[in-house]
Coordinates of C-alpha atoms in Angstrom, one line a residue:
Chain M
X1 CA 22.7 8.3 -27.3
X2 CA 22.1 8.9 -23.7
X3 CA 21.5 11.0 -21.4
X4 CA 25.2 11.3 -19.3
X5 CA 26.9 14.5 -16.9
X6 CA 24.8 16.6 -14.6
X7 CA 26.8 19.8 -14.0
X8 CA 26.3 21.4 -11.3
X9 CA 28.0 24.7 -10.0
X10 CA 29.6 26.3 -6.6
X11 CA 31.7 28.7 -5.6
X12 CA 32.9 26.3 -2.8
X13 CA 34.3 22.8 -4.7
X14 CA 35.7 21.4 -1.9
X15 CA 32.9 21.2 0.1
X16 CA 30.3 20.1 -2.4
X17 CA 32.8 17.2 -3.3
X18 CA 33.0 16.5 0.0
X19 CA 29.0 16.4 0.6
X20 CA 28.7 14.2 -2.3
X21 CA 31.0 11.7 -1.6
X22 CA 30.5 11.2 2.2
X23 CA 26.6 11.7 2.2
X24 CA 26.1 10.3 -1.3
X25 CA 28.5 7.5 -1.9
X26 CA 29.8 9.1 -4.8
X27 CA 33.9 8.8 -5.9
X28 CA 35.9 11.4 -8.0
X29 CA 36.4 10.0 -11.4
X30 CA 38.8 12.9 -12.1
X31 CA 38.7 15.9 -13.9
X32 CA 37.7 17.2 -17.3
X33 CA 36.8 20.3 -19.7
X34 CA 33.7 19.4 -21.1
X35 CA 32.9 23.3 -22.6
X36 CA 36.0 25.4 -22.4
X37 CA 37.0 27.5 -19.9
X38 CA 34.6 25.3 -17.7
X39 CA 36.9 22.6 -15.9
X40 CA 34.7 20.0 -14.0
X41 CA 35.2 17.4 -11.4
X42 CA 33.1 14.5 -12.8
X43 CA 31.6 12.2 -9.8
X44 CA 30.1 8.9 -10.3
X45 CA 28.5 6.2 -8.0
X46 CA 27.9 2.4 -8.1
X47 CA 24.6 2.9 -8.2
X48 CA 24.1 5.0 -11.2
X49 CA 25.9 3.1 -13.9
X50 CA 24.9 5.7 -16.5
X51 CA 25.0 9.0 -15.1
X52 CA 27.7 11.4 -13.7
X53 CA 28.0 14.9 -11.9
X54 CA 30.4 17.2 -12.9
X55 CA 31.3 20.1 -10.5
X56 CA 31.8 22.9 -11.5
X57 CA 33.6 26.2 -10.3
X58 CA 30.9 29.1 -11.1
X59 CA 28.3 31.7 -9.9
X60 CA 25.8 29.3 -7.9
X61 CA 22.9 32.2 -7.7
X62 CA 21.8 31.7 -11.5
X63 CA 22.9 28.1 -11.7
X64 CA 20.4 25.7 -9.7
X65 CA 20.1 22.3 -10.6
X66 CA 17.1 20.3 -9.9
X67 CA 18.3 16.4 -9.8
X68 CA 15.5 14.1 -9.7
X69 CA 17.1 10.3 -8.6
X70 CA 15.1 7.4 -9.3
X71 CA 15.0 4.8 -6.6
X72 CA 12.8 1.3 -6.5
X73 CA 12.4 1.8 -3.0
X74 CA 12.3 5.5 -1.9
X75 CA 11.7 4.8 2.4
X76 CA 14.9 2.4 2.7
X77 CA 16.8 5.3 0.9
X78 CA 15.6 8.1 2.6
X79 CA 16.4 5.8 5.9
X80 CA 19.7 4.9 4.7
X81 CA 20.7 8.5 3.5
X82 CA 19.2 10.1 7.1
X83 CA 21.4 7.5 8.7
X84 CA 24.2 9.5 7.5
X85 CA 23.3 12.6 8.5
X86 CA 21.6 13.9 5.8
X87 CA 19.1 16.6 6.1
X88 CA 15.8 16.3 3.8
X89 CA 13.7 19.4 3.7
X90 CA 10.3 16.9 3.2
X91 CA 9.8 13.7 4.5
X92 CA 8.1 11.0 1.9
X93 CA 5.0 11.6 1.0
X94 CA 2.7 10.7 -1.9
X95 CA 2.4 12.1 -4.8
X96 CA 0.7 10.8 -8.3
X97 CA 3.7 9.9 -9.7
X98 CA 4.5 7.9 -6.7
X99 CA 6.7 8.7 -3.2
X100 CA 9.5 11.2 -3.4
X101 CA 11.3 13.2 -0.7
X102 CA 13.5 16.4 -1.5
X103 CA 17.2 17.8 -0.2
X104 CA 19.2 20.4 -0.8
X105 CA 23.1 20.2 -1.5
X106 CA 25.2 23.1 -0.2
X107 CA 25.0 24.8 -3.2
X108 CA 21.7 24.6 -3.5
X109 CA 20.8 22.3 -5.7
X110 CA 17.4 20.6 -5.0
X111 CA 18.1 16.1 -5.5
X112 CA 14.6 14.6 -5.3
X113 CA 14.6 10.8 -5.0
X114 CA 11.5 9.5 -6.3
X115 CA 10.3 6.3 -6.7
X116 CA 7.6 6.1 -9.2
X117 CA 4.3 3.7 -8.7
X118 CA 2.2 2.7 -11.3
X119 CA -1.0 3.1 -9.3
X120 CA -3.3 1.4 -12.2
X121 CA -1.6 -2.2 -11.6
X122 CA -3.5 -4.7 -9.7
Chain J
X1 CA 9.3 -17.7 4.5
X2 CA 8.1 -18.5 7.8
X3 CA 9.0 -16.3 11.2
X4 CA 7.5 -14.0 13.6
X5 CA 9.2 -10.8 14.7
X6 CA 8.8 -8.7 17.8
X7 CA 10.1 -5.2 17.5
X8 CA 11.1 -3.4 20.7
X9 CA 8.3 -1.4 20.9
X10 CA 5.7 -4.4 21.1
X11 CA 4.6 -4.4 17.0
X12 CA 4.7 -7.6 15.7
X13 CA 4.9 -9.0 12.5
X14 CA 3.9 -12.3 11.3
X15 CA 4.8 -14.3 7.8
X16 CA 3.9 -17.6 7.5
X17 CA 3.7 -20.2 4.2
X18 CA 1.5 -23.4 4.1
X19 CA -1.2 -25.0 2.5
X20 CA -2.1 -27.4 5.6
X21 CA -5.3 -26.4 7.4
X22 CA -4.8 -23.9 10.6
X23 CA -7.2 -22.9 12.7
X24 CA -7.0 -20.2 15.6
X25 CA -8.8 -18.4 17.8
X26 CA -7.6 -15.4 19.8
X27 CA -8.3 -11.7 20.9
X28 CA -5.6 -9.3 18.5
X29 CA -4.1 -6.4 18.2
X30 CA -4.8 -3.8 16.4
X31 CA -4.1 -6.0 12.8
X32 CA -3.8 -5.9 9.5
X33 CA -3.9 -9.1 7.3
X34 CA -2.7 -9.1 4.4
X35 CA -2.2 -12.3 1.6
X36 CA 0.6 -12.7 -0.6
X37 CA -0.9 -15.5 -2.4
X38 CA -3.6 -18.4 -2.3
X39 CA -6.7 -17.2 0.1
X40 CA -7.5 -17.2 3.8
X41 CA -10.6 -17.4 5.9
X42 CA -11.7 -15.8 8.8
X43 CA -14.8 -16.5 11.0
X44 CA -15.9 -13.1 13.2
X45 CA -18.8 -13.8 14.6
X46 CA -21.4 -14.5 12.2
X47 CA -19.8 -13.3 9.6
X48 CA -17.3 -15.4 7.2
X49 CA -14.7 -13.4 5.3
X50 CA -12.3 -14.4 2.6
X51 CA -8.8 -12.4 2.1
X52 CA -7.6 -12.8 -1.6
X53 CA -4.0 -11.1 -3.0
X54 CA -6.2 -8.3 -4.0
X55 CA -7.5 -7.1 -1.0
X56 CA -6.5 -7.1 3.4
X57 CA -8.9 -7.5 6.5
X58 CA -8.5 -5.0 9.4
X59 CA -9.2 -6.5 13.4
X60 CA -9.2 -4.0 15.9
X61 CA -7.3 -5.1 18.8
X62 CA -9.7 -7.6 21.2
X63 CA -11.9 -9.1 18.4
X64 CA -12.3 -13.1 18.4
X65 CA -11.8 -14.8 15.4
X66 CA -11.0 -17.8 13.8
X67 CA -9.1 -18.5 10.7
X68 CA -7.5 -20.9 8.5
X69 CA -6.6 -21.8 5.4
X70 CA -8.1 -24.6 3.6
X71 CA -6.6 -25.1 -0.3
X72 CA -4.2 -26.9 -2.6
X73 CA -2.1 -23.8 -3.2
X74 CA 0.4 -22.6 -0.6
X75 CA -0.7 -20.0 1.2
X76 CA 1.5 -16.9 2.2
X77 CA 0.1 -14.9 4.8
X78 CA 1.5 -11.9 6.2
X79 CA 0.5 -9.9 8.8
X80 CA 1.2 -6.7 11.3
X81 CA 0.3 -6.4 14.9
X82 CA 0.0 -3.0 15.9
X83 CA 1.2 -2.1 19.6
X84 CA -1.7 0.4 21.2
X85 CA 1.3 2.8 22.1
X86 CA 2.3 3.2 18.4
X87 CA -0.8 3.5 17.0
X88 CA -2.0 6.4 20.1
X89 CA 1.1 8.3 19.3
X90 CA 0.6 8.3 15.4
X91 CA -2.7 9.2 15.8
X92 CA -1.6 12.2 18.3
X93 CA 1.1 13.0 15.7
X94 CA -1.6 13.6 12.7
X95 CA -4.4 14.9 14.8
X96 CA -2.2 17.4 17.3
X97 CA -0.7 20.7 16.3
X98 CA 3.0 20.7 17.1
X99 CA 2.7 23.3 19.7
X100 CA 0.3 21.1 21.7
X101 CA 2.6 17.9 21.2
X102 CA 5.6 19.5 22.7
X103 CA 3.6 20.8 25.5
X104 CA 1.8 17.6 26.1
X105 CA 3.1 15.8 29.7
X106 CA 2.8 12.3 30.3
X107 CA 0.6 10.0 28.2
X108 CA -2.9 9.9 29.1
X109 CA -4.6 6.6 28.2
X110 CA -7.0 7.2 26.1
X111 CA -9.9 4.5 24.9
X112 CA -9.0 2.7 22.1
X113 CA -10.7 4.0 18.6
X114 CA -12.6 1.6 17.0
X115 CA -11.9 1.3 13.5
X116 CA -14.5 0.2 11.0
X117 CA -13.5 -4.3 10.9
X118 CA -14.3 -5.0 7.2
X119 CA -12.6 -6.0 4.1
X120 CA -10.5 -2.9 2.4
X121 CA -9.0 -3.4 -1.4
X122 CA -4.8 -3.9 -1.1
X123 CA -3.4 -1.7 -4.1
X124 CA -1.3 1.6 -4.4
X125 CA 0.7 2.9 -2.0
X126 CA 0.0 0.3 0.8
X127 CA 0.8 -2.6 -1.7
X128 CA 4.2 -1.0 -2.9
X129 CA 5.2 -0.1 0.7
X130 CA 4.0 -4.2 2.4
X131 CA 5.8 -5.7 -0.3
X132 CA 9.1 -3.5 0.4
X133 CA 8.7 -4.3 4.2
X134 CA 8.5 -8.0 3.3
X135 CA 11.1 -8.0 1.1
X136 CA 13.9 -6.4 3.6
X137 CA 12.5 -8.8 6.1
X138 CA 12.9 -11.8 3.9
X139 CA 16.0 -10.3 3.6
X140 CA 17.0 -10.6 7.3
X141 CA 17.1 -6.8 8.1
X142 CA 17.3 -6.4 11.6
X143 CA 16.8 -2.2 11.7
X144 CA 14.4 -1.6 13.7
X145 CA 14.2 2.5 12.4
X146 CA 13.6 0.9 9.0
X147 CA 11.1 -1.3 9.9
X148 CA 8.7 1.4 12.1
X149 CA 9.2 3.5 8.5
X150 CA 7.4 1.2 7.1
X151 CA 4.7 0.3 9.9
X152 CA 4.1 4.3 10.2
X153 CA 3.2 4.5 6.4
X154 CA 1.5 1.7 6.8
X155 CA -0.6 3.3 9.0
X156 CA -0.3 6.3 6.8
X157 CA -1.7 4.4 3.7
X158 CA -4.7 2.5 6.3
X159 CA -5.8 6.5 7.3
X160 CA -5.6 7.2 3.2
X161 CA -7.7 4.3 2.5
X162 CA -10.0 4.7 4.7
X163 CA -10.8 8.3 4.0
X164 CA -11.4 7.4 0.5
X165 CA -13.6 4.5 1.3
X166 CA -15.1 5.3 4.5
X167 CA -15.4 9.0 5.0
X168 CA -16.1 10.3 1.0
X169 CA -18.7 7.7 0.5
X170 CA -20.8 8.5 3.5
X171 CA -21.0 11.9 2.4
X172 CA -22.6 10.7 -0.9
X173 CA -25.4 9.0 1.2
X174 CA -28.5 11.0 0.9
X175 CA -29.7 11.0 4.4
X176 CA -29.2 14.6 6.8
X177 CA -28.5 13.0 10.0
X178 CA -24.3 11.8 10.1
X179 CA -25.0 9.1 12.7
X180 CA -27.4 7.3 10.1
X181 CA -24.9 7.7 7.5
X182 CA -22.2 5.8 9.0
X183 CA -24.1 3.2 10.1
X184 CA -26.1 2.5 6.4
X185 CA -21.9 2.8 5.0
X186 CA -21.2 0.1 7.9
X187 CA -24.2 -2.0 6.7
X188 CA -22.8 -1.4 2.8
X189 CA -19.6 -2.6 3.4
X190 CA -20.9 -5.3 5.1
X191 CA -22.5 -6.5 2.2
X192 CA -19.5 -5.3 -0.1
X193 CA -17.2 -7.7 2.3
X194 CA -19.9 -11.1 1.4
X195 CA -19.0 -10.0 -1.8
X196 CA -15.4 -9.8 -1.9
X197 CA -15.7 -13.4 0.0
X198 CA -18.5 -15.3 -1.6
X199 CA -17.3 -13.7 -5.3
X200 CA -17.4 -17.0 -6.6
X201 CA -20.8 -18.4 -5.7
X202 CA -24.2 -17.5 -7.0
X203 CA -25.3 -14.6 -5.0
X204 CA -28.8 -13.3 -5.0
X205 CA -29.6 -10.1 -3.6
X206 CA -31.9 -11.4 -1.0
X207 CA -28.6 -13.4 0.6
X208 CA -26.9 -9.9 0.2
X209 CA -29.2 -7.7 1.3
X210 CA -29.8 -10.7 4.6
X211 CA -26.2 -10.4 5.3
X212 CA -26.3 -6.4 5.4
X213 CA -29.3 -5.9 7.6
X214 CA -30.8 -3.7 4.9
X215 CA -34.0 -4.5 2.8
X216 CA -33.4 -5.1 -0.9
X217 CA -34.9 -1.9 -2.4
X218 CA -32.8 0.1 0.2
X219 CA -29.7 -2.0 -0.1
X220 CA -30.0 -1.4 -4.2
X221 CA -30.2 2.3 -3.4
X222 CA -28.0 3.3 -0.8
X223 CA -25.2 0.8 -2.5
X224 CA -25.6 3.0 -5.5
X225 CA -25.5 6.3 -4.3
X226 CA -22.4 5.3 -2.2
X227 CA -20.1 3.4 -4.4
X228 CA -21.5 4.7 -7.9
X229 CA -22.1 1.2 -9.2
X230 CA -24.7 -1.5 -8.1
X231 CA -23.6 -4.6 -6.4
X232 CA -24.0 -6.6 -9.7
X233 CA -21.6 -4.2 -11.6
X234 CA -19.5 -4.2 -8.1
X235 CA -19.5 -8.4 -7.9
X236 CA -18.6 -8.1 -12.5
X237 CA -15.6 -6.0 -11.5
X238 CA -14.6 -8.1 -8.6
X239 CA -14.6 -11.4 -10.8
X240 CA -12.8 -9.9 -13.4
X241 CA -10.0 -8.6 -11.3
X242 CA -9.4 -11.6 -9.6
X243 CA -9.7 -13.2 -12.8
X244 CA -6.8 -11.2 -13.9
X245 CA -4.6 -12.1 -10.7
X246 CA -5.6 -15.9 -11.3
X247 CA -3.9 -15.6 -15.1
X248 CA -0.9 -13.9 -14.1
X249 CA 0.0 -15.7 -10.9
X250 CA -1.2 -19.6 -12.2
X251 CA -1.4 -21.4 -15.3
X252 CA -5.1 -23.1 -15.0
X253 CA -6.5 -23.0 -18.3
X254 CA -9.0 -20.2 -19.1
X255 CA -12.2 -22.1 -18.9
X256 CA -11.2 -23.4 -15.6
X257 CA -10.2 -19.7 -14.8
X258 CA -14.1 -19.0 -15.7
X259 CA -14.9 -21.5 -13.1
X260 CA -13.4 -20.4 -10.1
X261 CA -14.4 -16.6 -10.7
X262 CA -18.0 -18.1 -11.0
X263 CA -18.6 -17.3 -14.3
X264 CA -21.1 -19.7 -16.3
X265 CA -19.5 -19.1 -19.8
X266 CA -16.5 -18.5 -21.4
X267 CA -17.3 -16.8 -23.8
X268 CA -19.4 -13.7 -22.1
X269 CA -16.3 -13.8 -19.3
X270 CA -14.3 -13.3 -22.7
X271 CA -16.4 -10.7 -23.9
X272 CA -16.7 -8.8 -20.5
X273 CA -13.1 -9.2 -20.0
X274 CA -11.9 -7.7 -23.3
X275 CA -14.7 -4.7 -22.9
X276 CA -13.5 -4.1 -19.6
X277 CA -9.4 -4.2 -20.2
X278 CA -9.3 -3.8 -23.9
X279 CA -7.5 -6.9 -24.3
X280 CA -8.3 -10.6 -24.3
X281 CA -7.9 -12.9 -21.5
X282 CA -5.1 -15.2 -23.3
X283 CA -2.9 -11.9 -24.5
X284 CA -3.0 -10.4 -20.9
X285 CA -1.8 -13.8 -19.6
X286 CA 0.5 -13.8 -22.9
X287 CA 2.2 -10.4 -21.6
X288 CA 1.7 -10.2 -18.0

């Protein structure tokens, strides 16, 4: 078993697909009910073999997701992700599970990329 | 890898393998040195320091010394020239309130800061984020951006670390005036660096105490109340550490592992170890 979609919901589909795939890197994988009455987008991207994000039409006020991205290198992907225009609401900085900056998606949603350090190696 | 790389705005970065001997003597930058593997030596002054994986030496900019590298392992050393620009405008961006940087006009030169020259431990945050660096620039990345990301965390880490080693420990020191603080901490981590360089000899504490200007008794105490250990416990954790570095980067056997930590006898380095890591020598090499 594993852990697989990330829904996420918006009133406004077109644009969160939009910000995902241009900003992100992600491609539409196409479209599917996974509860009914809720039909998703489902979004996946090279680099994450194992998870995907379904969009979802819905009421965005009740429904925030908070996405936390692992990364081995958290500076070269907070570069690489300003580089195209991206807005993060912190810069990196240290925590003690290791450096993470935050952004929000235009529906809210908070993505965290964090790359975690195991500050007890030598 | 071997090259040398000169950003636009004058930082410089240096990699270089070898094993031959080298020897140099020039004023720097504002440096850190850093080593990947094997150990390098550098003369300042009087004083003779040792650089090991484990730990990075800090010149401010206009200090002479000499260094090279004298072993049968290749060497990697890697190191980071810091332009005086860089460093006065990351120091104006920490110290100055916003409202005061946007209102600032023209750049005023301002006298270099002397940072305290000594030995500082390489783990954490400045480890994960040198390695990264050198790893896009074995790579061949040529953005710049990226690069100054990395050189202003750098810095970032360096102000961290030396908060943490510097500024809490003289505040342990028992003494009321600040000025006599800093300079019994400059005298402690004097001695603390003829540690982290002479690790492997026999070291009595009058050689110690010679080194840091300080008389024995008042070495003993001060080193306690600053560091929370004495240097004996200090020099124990050293060896061990590097001890663990020498069985997961070579394959020398463990007694001659006991030898170049400048232990006596296997078996109390056995003991020690496994009391200190809760693990024998032969199983952490086993799963490192």
């Amino acid at each position: 078993m594993k852990l697989k979609y990330i829904p996420v919901f918006t009133d406004d589909m077109d644009a969160l697909i939009s910000f995902y795939s241009e900003k992100l890197g992600f491609t539409v994988a196409g479209k599917m009910a996974f509860i009914e009455g809720w039909e998703g987008t489902v979004l996946e991207a090279d680099n994450l073999p194992d998870a995907a994000i379904v969009v979802t039409a819905g009421n965005t006020t009740n429904n925030k997701a908070c996405i936390i991205l692992s990364t081995d290198d958290c500076l070269a992907d907070y570069h690489l992700y300003k580089s195209k225009g991206l807005f993060f609401c912190t810069a990196p900085r240290y925590l003690p599970a290791g450096m993470q900056a935050e952004f929000l998606d235009p529906a809210g949603n908070l993505f965290v990329l964090l790359e975690e350090r195991n500050y007890n190696e030598l | 890898m071997d090259y040398s790389k000169t950003l636009r705005n004058n930082n410089k970065i240096y990699s270089r393998t070898g094993s031959q001997r080298q020897s140099q003597q020039h004023a720097a930058d504002f440096s850190m040195r850093f080593v990947l593997s094997g150990n390098e030596r550098y003369d300042i002054g009087h004083r003779n320091l040792s650089i090991y994986p484990d730990s990075f030496l800090l010149l401010n900019s206009g200090t002479q010394y000499s260094s090279d590298t004298d072993s049968s392992e290749p060497v990697q050393s890697f190191h980071i020239n810091f332009d005086r620009q860089f460093l006065q405008d990351f120091r104006d961006c920490i110290t100055m309130k916003d409202s005061k940087l946007l209102a600032r006009q023209g750049t005023a030169a301002k006298p270099d800061q002397e940072y305290n020259e000594t030995i500082y431990p390489f783990r954490g945050d400045i480890r994960y984020n040198v390695h990264h660096l050198k790893h896009h620039l074995d790579n061949g990345i040529q953005d710049e951006m990226l690069i100054n990301e990395y050189l202003h965390h750098c810095l970032i880490n360096y102000y961290s670390i030396y908060n943490e080693e510097v500024l809490t420990k003289v505040d342990k020191l028992g003494f009321l005036n600040k000025g006599t603080r800093l300079e019994i901490l400059r005298r402690l981590n004097m001695a603390k660096e003829y540690l982290y360089s002479n690790f492997n000899q026999n070291i009595s504490l009058d050689d110690l105490a010679d080194h840091a200007c300080l008389s024995v008794n008042h070495l003993l105490r001060t080193f306690k109340q600053a560091f929370n250990q004495t240097p004996h416990q200090f020099l124990i954790q050293l060896r061990l550490q590097r001890a663990q570095l020498l069985l997961k980067s070579t394959k020398y056997p463990i007694n001659e592992v006991v030898n170049l930590i400048g232990f006596e006898c296997p078996s109390s380095f056995i003991r020690l170890f496994k009391t200190h890591y809760k693990i024998t020598p032969l199983k952490y090499r086993q799963t490192a």
